[in-house]
Structures are given as C-alpha cells and as structure tokens.
Short mmCIF file of C-alpha atoms in Angstrom, two decimals:
data_model
loop_
_atom_site.label_atom_id
_atom_site.label_comp_id
_atom_site.label_asym_id
_atom_site.label_seq_id
_atom_site.Cartn_x
_atom_site.Cartn_y
_atom_site.Cartn_z
CA MET A 1281 302.28 59.83 -52.98
CA ALA A 1282 302.17 63.65 -53.25
CA SER A 1283 302.19 63.45 -57.16
CA LYS A 1284 299.10 60.91 -57.37
CA ILE A 1285 296.63 62.30 -59.83
CA LYS A 1286 293.30 63.07 -57.97
CA LYS A 1287 290.84 61.75 -60.46
CA SER A 1288 287.82 62.46 -58.57
CA GLN A 1289 288.76 66.06 -58.09
CA ILE A 1290 289.23 66.55 -61.89
CA ILE A 1291 285.81 65.23 -62.41
CA ARG A 1292 284.53 67.14 -59.64
CA HIS A 1293 285.99 70.78 -60.79
CA THR A 1294 284.96 69.89 -64.39
CA ILE A 1295 281.42 69.50 -63.19
CA GLN A 1296 281.48 72.58 -60.92
CA LEU A 1297 282.91 74.72 -63.94
CA ILE A 1298 279.96 73.35 -66.19
CA ALA A 1299 277.25 73.99 -63.34
CA PHE A 1300 278.73 77.62 -62.73
CA ILE A 1301 278.31 78.68 -66.45
CA LEU A 1302 275.00 76.75 -67.06
CA LEU A 1303 273.51 76.85 -63.56
CA PRO A 1304 274.74 79.82 -61.75
CA GLY A 1305 271.33 80.81 -59.94
CA LEU A 1306 270.69 77.07 -58.68
CA TYR A 1307 271.74 77.83 -55.08
CA SER A 1308 269.50 80.85 -54.99
CA VAL A 1309 266.26 79.46 -56.50
CA THR A 1310 266.63 76.55 -54.49
CA PHE A 1311 266.70 78.57 -51.38
CA SER A 1312 263.88 80.43 -52.56
CA GLU A 1313 261.85 77.59 -53.31
CA VAL A 1314 262.40 76.12 -49.79
CA LYS A 1315 260.95 79.28 -48.79
CA THR A 1316 257.86 78.84 -50.84
CA VAL A 1317 257.16 75.41 -49.41
CA TYR A 1318 257.61 76.59 -45.87
CA GLN A 1319 255.16 79.42 -46.58
CA MET A 1320 252.64 77.09 -47.90
CA ILE A 1321 252.74 74.90 -45.18
CA ILE A 1322 252.38 77.55 -42.53
CA ASN A 1323 249.54 79.21 -44.57
CA GLY A 1324 247.68 75.74 -44.67
CA ASN A 1325 247.42 75.93 -48.53
CA PHE A 1326 250.15 73.45 -49.65
CA ASN A 1327 249.20 71.28 -52.78
CA PHE A 1328 252.16 69.58 -54.09
CA PHE A 1329 250.90 69.28 -57.70
CA GLU A 1330 249.89 72.48 -58.08
CA ALA A 1331 253.18 73.83 -56.70
CA SER A 1332 255.33 71.33 -58.51
CA PRO A 1333 256.03 73.51 -61.62
CA SER A 1334 257.66 76.11 -59.62
CA LEU A 1335 259.34 73.56 -57.29
CA ILE A 1336 261.96 72.07 -59.61
CA GLU A 1337 264.91 72.82 -57.60
CA PHE A 1338 263.51 71.75 -54.40
CA ILE A 1339 262.15 68.53 -55.74
CA THR A 1340 265.58 67.64 -57.06
CA ILE A 1341 268.24 69.35 -54.81
CA VAL A 1342 266.71 69.03 -51.26
CA LEU A 1343 264.80 65.40 -51.72
CA LEU A 1344 267.99 64.03 -53.26
CA THR A 1345 270.08 65.51 -50.59
CA MET A 1346 267.90 63.74 -48.02
CA VAL A 1347 268.64 60.53 -49.48
CA LEU A 1348 271.94 60.78 -51.15
CA GLY A 1349 273.84 63.24 -48.93
CA ARG A 1350 275.43 66.88 -49.97
CA TRP A 1351 276.93 66.34 -53.25
CA PHE A 1352 275.14 69.34 -54.54
CA CYS A 1353 277.25 71.71 -52.28
CA SER A 1354 280.61 70.46 -53.45
CA TRP A 1355 280.12 69.45 -57.02
CA ILE A 1356 277.11 71.68 -58.39
CA CYS A 1357 276.47 74.95 -56.09
CA ALA A 1358 278.07 77.81 -57.80
CA PHE A 1359 278.55 79.55 -54.77
CA GLY A 1360 280.76 76.83 -53.34
CA ALA A 1361 282.53 76.71 -56.72
CA TYR A 1362 283.20 80.52 -56.19
CA ASN A 1363 284.72 79.83 -52.49
CA ASP A 1364 286.90 76.90 -53.76
CA LEU A 1365 288.27 79.50 -56.53
CA ILE A 1366 289.16 82.07 -53.98
CA TYR A 1367 290.87 79.48 -51.78
CA PHE A 1368 292.73 78.20 -54.51
CA ILE A 1369 294.11 81.34 -55.76
CA SER A 1370 294.87 82.65 -52.31
CA LYS A 1371 296.93 79.37 -51.48
CA LYS A 1372 298.72 79.06 -54.87
CA VAL A 1373 299.47 82.78 -55.41
CA PHE A 1374 299.78 84.33 -51.58
CA LYS A 1375 301.16 80.82 -50.11
CA ILE A 1376 298.42 81.57 -47.33
CA LYS A 1377 297.88 78.52 -45.04
CA PHE A 1378 295.74 79.05 -42.08
CA ARG A 1379 293.79 76.52 -40.04
CA VAL A 1380 291.03 77.24 -37.54
CA ASN A 1381 291.46 75.51 -34.05
CA GLU A 1382 289.48 72.57 -34.06
CA LYS A 1383 287.13 73.62 -30.95
CA VAL A 1384 286.72 77.13 -32.34
CA ASP A 1385 285.75 75.66 -35.83
CA SER A 1386 282.98 73.38 -34.47
CA ILE A 1387 281.63 76.07 -32.47
CA LEU A 1388 281.65 78.72 -35.49
CA LYS A 1389 279.60 76.20 -37.55
CA TYR A 1390 276.50 76.58 -35.65
CA PHE A 1391 276.22 80.05 -36.59
CA LYS A 1392 274.73 79.13 -39.98
CA TYR A 1393 271.90 77.44 -38.10
CA LEU A 1394 271.15 81.16 -36.28
CA VAL A 1395 271.43 82.78 -39.83
CA LEU A 1396 268.87 80.37 -40.98
CA VAL A 1397 266.58 80.93 -38.19
CA PHE A 1398 266.90 84.72 -38.49
CA ILE A 1399 266.11 84.48 -42.13
CA ILE A 1400 262.94 82.17 -41.21
CA ALA A 1401 261.68 84.55 -38.54
CA ILE A 1402 262.30 87.75 -40.04
CA SER A 1403 261.69 87.25 -43.94
CA TRP A 1404 259.79 83.96 -44.31
CA THR A 1405 257.42 84.25 -41.27
CA ILE A 1406 257.13 87.88 -40.69
CA GLY A 1407 257.42 88.83 -44.53
CA SER A 1408 259.73 91.85 -43.85
CA ASN A 1409 261.70 92.99 -46.72
CA ILE A 1410 264.89 94.18 -44.62
CA LEU A 1411 267.18 91.72 -46.10
CA GLU A 1412 266.44 92.06 -49.43
CA SER A 1413 269.30 94.28 -50.10
CA THR A 1414 271.83 91.93 -48.17
CA SER A 1415 272.23 89.27 -50.82
CA ALA A 1416 275.97 88.53 -51.36
CA TRP A 1417 275.04 86.46 -54.48
CA ASP A 1418 272.74 89.31 -55.91
CA ALA A 1419 275.85 91.76 -55.62
CA PHE A 1420 277.90 89.00 -57.26
CA GLY A 1421 275.56 88.81 -60.17
CA GLN A 1422 275.57 92.83 -60.42
CA ILE A 1423 279.18 93.21 -60.10
CA THR A 1424 279.80 95.21 -63.22
CA ASP A 1425 276.70 97.15 -62.65
CA VAL A 1426 278.44 99.89 -60.22
CA SER A 1427 275.46 102.11 -59.69
CA THR A 1428 273.08 99.31 -59.07
CA ILE A 1429 275.32 97.73 -56.34
CA PHE A 1430 276.02 101.30 -54.66
CA SER A 1431 272.44 102.07 -54.66
CA SER A 1432 270.50 99.07 -53.91
CA LEU A 1433 272.79 96.35 -52.79
CA LEU A 1434 275.89 97.77 -50.83
CA VAL A 1435 275.24 95.82 -47.89
CA GLY A 1436 275.40 92.74 -50.27
CA LEU A 1437 278.39 93.83 -51.53
CA ILE A 1438 280.07 94.31 -47.91
CA PHE A 1439 278.93 90.68 -47.25
CA LEU A 1440 280.35 89.41 -50.72
CA ILE A 1441 283.67 91.19 -49.72
CA LEU A 1442 283.68 89.66 -46.23
CA ILE A 1443 282.93 86.28 -47.64
CA THR A 1444 285.53 86.56 -50.18
CA ILE A 1445 288.27 87.54 -47.51
CA GLY A 1446 287.12 84.72 -45.45
CA ALA A 1447 287.46 82.09 -48.32
CA ALA A 1448 291.08 83.22 -49.05
CA PHE A 1449 291.98 82.09 -45.39
CA ILE A 1450 289.55 79.46 -44.66
CA GLU A 1451 288.43 76.61 -47.15
CA ARG A 1452 284.84 76.75 -47.71
CA PHE A 1453 284.48 79.38 -45.25
CA PHE A 1454 280.56 80.49 -46.44
CA CYS A 1455 279.75 76.79 -46.24
CA ARG A 1456 281.12 76.04 -42.95
CA TYR A 1457 279.76 79.17 -41.06
CA LEU A 1458 277.15 81.28 -42.91
CA CYS A 1459 275.10 79.23 -45.61
CA PRO A 1460 271.51 78.89 -44.60
CA LEU A 1461 270.78 76.24 -47.29
CA GLY A 1462 273.89 74.20 -46.04
CA ALA A 1463 272.36 74.29 -42.46
CA ILE A 1464 269.24 72.89 -44.10
CA PHE A 1465 271.22 70.31 -45.61
CA SER A 1466 273.23 69.62 -42.65
CA ILE A 1467 270.12 68.25 -41.01
CA ILE A 1468 268.53 66.55 -43.70
CA SER A 1469 271.48 64.53 -44.91
CA LYS A 1470 272.05 62.49 -42.00
CA ILE A 1471 269.31 60.36 -43.35
CA GLY A 1472 270.81 59.56 -46.37
CA ILE A 1473 272.22 56.14 -47.51
CA VAL A 1474 275.64 57.34 -48.48
CA LYS A 1475 278.66 57.64 -45.89
CA LEU A 1476 282.39 57.91 -45.82
CA ASN A 1477 283.65 54.76 -44.23
CA LYS A 1478 286.93 54.97 -42.24
CA PRO A 1479 287.88 52.14 -39.75
CA LYS A 1480 290.08 53.97 -36.96
CA ALA A 1481 291.76 50.57 -36.34
CA ASP A 1482 293.32 50.51 -39.97
CA CYS A 1483 294.44 54.20 -39.49
CA GLY A 1484 297.96 55.61 -39.17
CA LYS A 1485 298.85 58.59 -37.36
CA CYS A 1486 299.09 61.05 -40.51
CA ARG A 1487 295.70 62.59 -40.26
CA ALA A 1488 295.79 63.29 -44.07
CA CYS A 1489 292.13 62.96 -44.38
CA THR A 1490 291.68 65.52 -41.59
CA MET A 1491 294.35 67.98 -43.03
CA ASN A 1492 292.70 67.67 -46.50
CA CYS A 1493 288.84 67.90 -45.71
CA SER A 1494 287.17 70.82 -47.34
CA MET A 1495 285.08 71.35 -44.15
CA GLY A 1496 287.75 71.01 -41.74
CA LEU A 1497 285.92 67.90 -39.90
CA PRO A 1498 288.24 66.22 -37.63
CA LEU A 1499 288.13 62.86 -39.53
CA TYR A 1500 290.81 61.42 -37.51
CA LYS A 1501 288.33 60.82 -35.01
CA ALA A 1502 285.55 59.27 -36.73
CA GLU A 1503 285.04 55.50 -37.74
CA CYS A 1504 282.42 56.95 -40.39
CA VAL A 1505 280.85 60.28 -41.49
CA LYS A 1506 277.25 60.33 -42.64
CA GLY A 1507 275.74 63.61 -44.02
CA GLY A 1508 275.88 66.65 -41.51
CA ASP A 1509 278.83 68.99 -42.23
CA CYS A 1510 280.45 66.29 -44.82
CA ILE A 1511 279.90 67.65 -48.53
CA ASN A 1512 281.22 64.39 -50.32
CA CYS A 1513 284.11 66.57 -51.77
CA LEU A 1514 285.89 63.02 -51.58
CA ASN A 1515 289.37 64.70 -50.93
CA CYS A 1516 290.02 62.33 -47.99
CA THR A 1517 289.39 59.09 -50.26
CA GLU A 1518 292.17 60.06 -52.52
CA VAL A 1519 294.88 61.52 -50.03
CA CYS A 1520 294.72 58.26 -47.72
CA TYR A 1521 298.03 56.65 -47.68
CA ARG A 1522 296.28 53.35 -46.87
CA ASN A 1523 293.08 53.50 -48.96
CA ASN A 1524 291.29 53.49 -45.63
CA ALA A 1525 288.64 56.06 -46.47
CA ASN A 1526 286.00 55.05 -48.86
CA VAL A 1527 282.40 55.90 -50.21
CA ASN A 1528 280.26 53.31 -48.71
CA VAL A 1529 276.44 52.95 -50.02
CA LEU A 1530 274.25 50.69 -48.09
CA GLY A 1531 277.10 48.95 -46.45
CA ARG A 1532 279.24 48.46 -49.47
CA ASP A 1533 282.59 50.44 -50.12
CA LEU A 1534 282.46 51.84 -53.74
CA ASP A 1535 284.99 53.68 -55.91
CA ALA A 1536 285.00 57.12 -55.44
CA LYS A 1537 285.19 58.29 -59.07
CA LEU A 1538 282.36 55.94 -59.89
CA THR A 1539 280.01 56.96 -57.11
CA GLY A 1540 280.67 60.72 -57.81
CA SER A 1541 279.94 60.47 -61.29
CA VAL A 1542 276.64 58.40 -60.69
CA ALA A 1543 275.70 60.86 -58.01
CA MET A 1544 276.00 63.84 -60.56
CA ALA A 1545 274.00 61.70 -63.15
CA THR A 1546 271.30 60.85 -60.89
CA PHE A 1547 271.16 64.78 -59.56
CA LEU A 1548 271.23 66.30 -63.00
CA GLY A 1549 268.92 63.37 -64.60
CA VAL A 1550 266.23 63.92 -62.06
CA TYR A 1551 266.71 67.96 -62.60
CA GLY A 1552 266.32 67.37 -66.14
CA PHE A 1553 263.11 65.26 -65.91
CA THR A 1554 261.47 67.23 -63.29
CA ASN A 1555 262.16 70.40 -65.45
CA PHE A 1556 260.76 68.96 -68.45
CA ALA A 1557 257.66 67.54 -66.13
CA GLY A 1558 257.12 70.92 -64.59
CA ASN A 1559 257.28 72.53 -68.27
CA ALA A 1560 254.74 70.22 -69.68
CA ILE A 1561 252.45 70.87 -66.71
CA THR A 1562 252.77 74.51 -67.04
CA LYS A 1563 252.08 74.59 -70.78
CA SER A 1564 248.88 72.38 -70.06
CA GLU A 1565 248.08 75.07 -67.54
CA ILE A 1566 246.88 72.33 -65.21
CA ALA A 1567 248.41 73.95 -62.14
CA VAL A 1568 247.60 77.44 -63.14
CA ASN A 1569 243.94 76.77 -63.80
CA SER A 1570 243.58 74.86 -60.43
CA ASN A 1571 245.47 77.68 -58.62
CA THR A 1572 243.06 80.25 -60.19
CA VAL A 1573 239.92 78.34 -59.26
CA SER A 1574 241.01 77.87 -55.60
CA ASN A 1575 241.70 81.66 -54.96
CA GLU A 1576 238.43 82.56 -57.01
CA ALA A 1577 236.19 83.05 -54.14
CA ASN A 1578 238.70 85.06 -52.27
CA SER A 1579 239.63 87.47 -55.33
CA ARG A 1580 236.61 87.63 -57.68
CA THR A 1581 235.11 90.69 -56.01
CA GLU A 1582 238.31 92.79 -55.94
CA SER A 1583 239.65 91.91 -59.16
CA SER A 1584 236.47 92.23 -61.04
CA GLN A 1585 236.07 95.84 -59.71
CA LYS A 1586 239.76 96.50 -60.97
CA TYR A 1587 240.28 95.05 -64.14
CA LYS A 1588 238.65 94.87 -67.62
CA ASP A 1589 238.64 91.64 -69.71
CA GLY A 1590 241.28 91.51 -72.40
CA THR A 1591 245.10 90.98 -73.13
CA TYR A 1592 247.20 93.69 -71.99
CA THR A 1593 251.15 94.12 -72.53
CA GLY A 1594 253.58 95.70 -69.99
CA THR A 1595 257.07 96.43 -69.60
CA GLY A 1596 259.47 96.53 -66.47
CA GLU A 1597 263.11 96.83 -65.92
CA GLY A 1598 264.90 93.53 -64.84
CA TYR A 1599 268.54 92.24 -64.50
CA ARG A 1600 271.14 94.71 -65.41
CA GLY A 1601 268.66 97.32 -66.50
CA GLY A 1602 267.33 95.36 -69.21
CA THR A 1603 263.62 95.33 -70.43
CA THR A 1604 261.19 92.72 -69.73
CA LYS A 1605 257.88 92.54 -71.58
CA ILE A 1606 255.07 90.76 -70.32
CA SER A 1607 251.51 89.70 -71.64
CA VAL A 1608 248.70 89.68 -69.15
CA THR A 1609 245.38 87.92 -70.07
CA ILE A 1610 242.21 88.95 -67.82
CA SER A 1611 239.02 86.97 -67.96
CA ASN A 1612 236.11 87.36 -65.75
CA GLY A 1613 238.04 90.24 -64.11
CA GLU A 1614 240.88 87.88 -63.01
CA ILE A 1615 244.28 87.25 -63.98
CA THR A 1616 244.41 84.01 -65.84
CA LYS A 1617 247.49 84.09 -67.66
CA ILE A 1618 250.88 85.66 -67.64
CA GLU A 1619 253.51 85.37 -70.75
CA THR A 1620 256.73 86.57 -71.39
CA ILE A 1621 257.07 88.19 -74.72
CA SER A 1622 260.67 89.18 -74.50
CA ASN A 1623 263.30 89.74 -71.56
CA GLU A 1624 267.14 90.48 -71.59
CA ASP A 1625 268.03 88.35 -68.85
CA THR A 1626 269.91 85.01 -68.41
CA PRO A 1627 267.57 82.59 -70.39
CA LYS A 1628 267.93 79.48 -68.10
CA PHE A 1629 267.74 81.48 -65.02
CA TYR A 1630 264.83 83.73 -66.05
CA GLN A 1631 262.95 80.64 -67.07
CA ARG A 1632 262.69 79.43 -63.49
CA VAL A 1633 262.21 82.85 -61.76
CA GLU A 1634 259.34 83.66 -64.36
CA GLY A 1635 257.72 80.29 -63.21
CA THR A 1636 257.77 81.17 -59.76
CA ILE A 1637 256.78 84.81 -59.76
CA THR A 1638 253.96 84.36 -62.41
CA LYS A 1639 252.25 81.53 -60.47
CA SER A 1640 252.58 83.33 -57.33
CA ILE A 1641 250.92 86.25 -58.76
CA ILE A 1642 247.83 84.38 -60.61
CA SER A 1643 247.58 82.46 -57.02
CA LYS A 1644 247.47 85.85 -55.12
CA GLN A 1645 245.68 87.94 -57.87
CA SER A 1646 248.18 90.21 -56.75
CA THR A 1647 251.77 91.43 -57.73
CA SER A 1648 252.65 92.01 -54.12
CA VAL A 1649 254.65 88.87 -53.86
CA ASP A 1650 258.20 87.71 -52.59
CA THR A 1651 260.86 88.26 -54.95
CA VAL A 1652 263.04 85.09 -55.65
CA TYR A 1653 265.90 85.07 -53.39
CA GLY A 1654 269.43 85.81 -55.24
CA ALA A 1655 267.41 87.02 -58.39
CA THR A 1656 265.92 90.22 -57.01
CA TYR A 1657 266.00 92.09 -60.12
CA SER A 1658 264.79 89.57 -62.44
CA SER A 1659 261.67 88.95 -60.09
CA LYS A 1660 261.13 92.83 -59.80
CA GLY A 1661 261.34 93.05 -63.77
CA ILE A 1662 258.58 90.66 -64.16
CA MET A 1663 256.30 92.08 -61.26
CA SER A 1664 256.79 95.72 -62.36
CA ALA A 1665 256.07 94.72 -66.21
CA VAL A 1666 252.85 92.81 -64.77
CA THR A 1667 252.00 96.03 -62.89
CA ASN A 1668 252.51 98.17 -65.94
CA ALA A 1669 250.19 95.80 -68.02
CA LEU A 1670 247.27 95.61 -65.21
CA ASN A 1671 247.41 99.66 -64.92
CA LYS A 1672 246.11 99.48 -68.49
CA ALA A 1673 243.30 96.90 -67.71
CA LYS A 1674 241.77 99.20 -64.96
#
C-alpha cells in the first residue's frame, strides 16, 4: 500500500507549480481586494459594477471558496506551495518528523483570526501604514534585492525566515496558524457544497487519514469535514486503506482526481472569464467614467485649482528598481485617464496592480491611496509616476 501512486497529488503539485510560475501574486492581490471591498462597505460607497474590474481575484477566489471550499489554498496559492516545498525538503533531506500535540494545534489555529482582526483594525479601518514593511511575501519577492530588503523590508524578511523555519517542522505552518486570508476562507467555506465524507463505522484503527492531513486535523474523530481548516488537499482520500475517505458533493461520493480537476477547471475558467470581462469594462471606460462622475462634486474645486487640462507623462521607481512610465490625462481640471506607457514589472502581476491603483487614484482624485498588499513596490511605482506627471500639470 505504501507504493501506491497518489495520482491526485501528482495533479495537485503540477497545478501548484504552474500557478507558482504564472500567478505568484494571486494570494496577495486577493487579500488586497478583500480589503478594498471592506473599505468600500464601511465607507458606504460600494458599487459592485464600478468595482468589478478591480476585483477579479475577489470575485473568483472568494466567491468560489464560499461554494466549493478551500481548493485555492492547496492547489493554487503560491505561498501554500512554498510551505509545501519547504516541508518536503525538510522531510526528505533532514528526516524531520515533528507533530504538534492535537490540543495545542487546535488552540494555535485560532491565532490566524487574531492576525486578521489586527490587520482589519490597524490597517484597513484606521488606515495606518505601520504594517507596510512587514509583508513576508514582499520580502520573498525582493529576495535578490538585498539593499531594498534591509532598508525597507527587514521586518518582513524576519517574518519570512520564521515562517520558513516553522514550515520545515510543521506542514502548512503559515496556513494553519498565521494566514489572514485562510482565516476568512475557514469561515466562509463552511457553507459550501463540497465535503470529505468518512463514516467512522467503516474506519479501522490506523488513523492514516489523520497522520497524512496537511492541516493536522483529527480526522479519525470525524464522520465528515466541510470547509473550515480543511483545504481539500485530498491526501486522506488516497492513504485510506479501506477507501473510506471520499470527496462528497451534494450527497454523492466522487472520484478525488476527477473532483480536483473539475474544481481547478472551474476556478481557472471563472478567473479567465472575469479577467476578460474586467478588461473589457476597463477598456470601455464605463467603470472609470462612472467613478469620475460620482466623485465630481467632491473633487472638482480642488482639482480644477491644481491641474491644467492636457496629457502628461511621469516616471517612478517600481519593483526591483525598475522604471514605470505613466501617462495621465487631465480634463476639466480632473484626472480622467491613467495609462501605462512602459514598466519593468512582471507583466501579469503588474496588470492587476495597475487596475487597482489607477482606479483608486481616479476615484479619489489623489495619489494618496492604499498600496496593494504583497505588491508594495509595484504599487508605489505607479503612484510615484502619477505624482510626477501631476507635478507637471500644476
């Protein structure tokens, strides 16, 4: 039985690798968009149609997690893949086998909710920038730029090192105890239609499912698991000697490989469609124009005094010191259009950051907007380039 090929894990790790290469910032941007939705709601200015071009990841990842469960965490999330890689290397090379006490593990898992509440209170609600230099993912992205890390991301680097050490000893260390997005997913996934079905009456005494659970869940106690800390890694379905653990959708047990493949096709298909639709709306300028009109009464006097009509070009320093060049159009004294002329960032990631930041600047008629979590330097590159252009328009 030990030689059994875990086909669903081959599929999962293949998708993880592809997502790590093509969509490395999906975790960070998704969390940033959750923040955007939260701030829109508490400020009383949420308009889903206007916001949708900037909320591609929120629409895809968060809403599908509500329905299907936490497939994103174990199949697509780059930070989750990083944790898996560190644990795999540690287990194979250093032969480390460490298991947290069941009661201690269940208590520590509440810490991620405290992290989430702290971020919401300090950063999202109060608007403090105190956490800006603490992002471990920013530090990971800047790992080859030593000067930037030690000047601006030293705390983030320390957190990354601590997370890496934790991941070497405890599988999915960050996901279990620290991930604020995981805290959100743990709550909303409980209403989904997918569960892991495991009748205790048909169980033996091996506890193979529990010993192989990525999140350390005591599966031997459960009849079924639905959402919560379960990330649908499907390890339990393939190590069960009696084939007793199965993926169950709407009351029907299904093949794990098929279910995982369909879930990924759904996630990536919806992501592709919403991405296309968002870009179409952006190009049509419907959302931008609507935002501009809604803010016209509040910003016309200030902006008309500051800027002359015309199109101005500015540059700023973005990711890894690369140059971001921006074109800003002023009409009737207001910022009406922001376009990228050139940039030296990762193309796919920059495109999503660009949409979020430029729309926020146009909406607020100001460059004093929040950076995208996990993409601080790309965000600041756009903001500084717009500021440079606006200085020419004064």
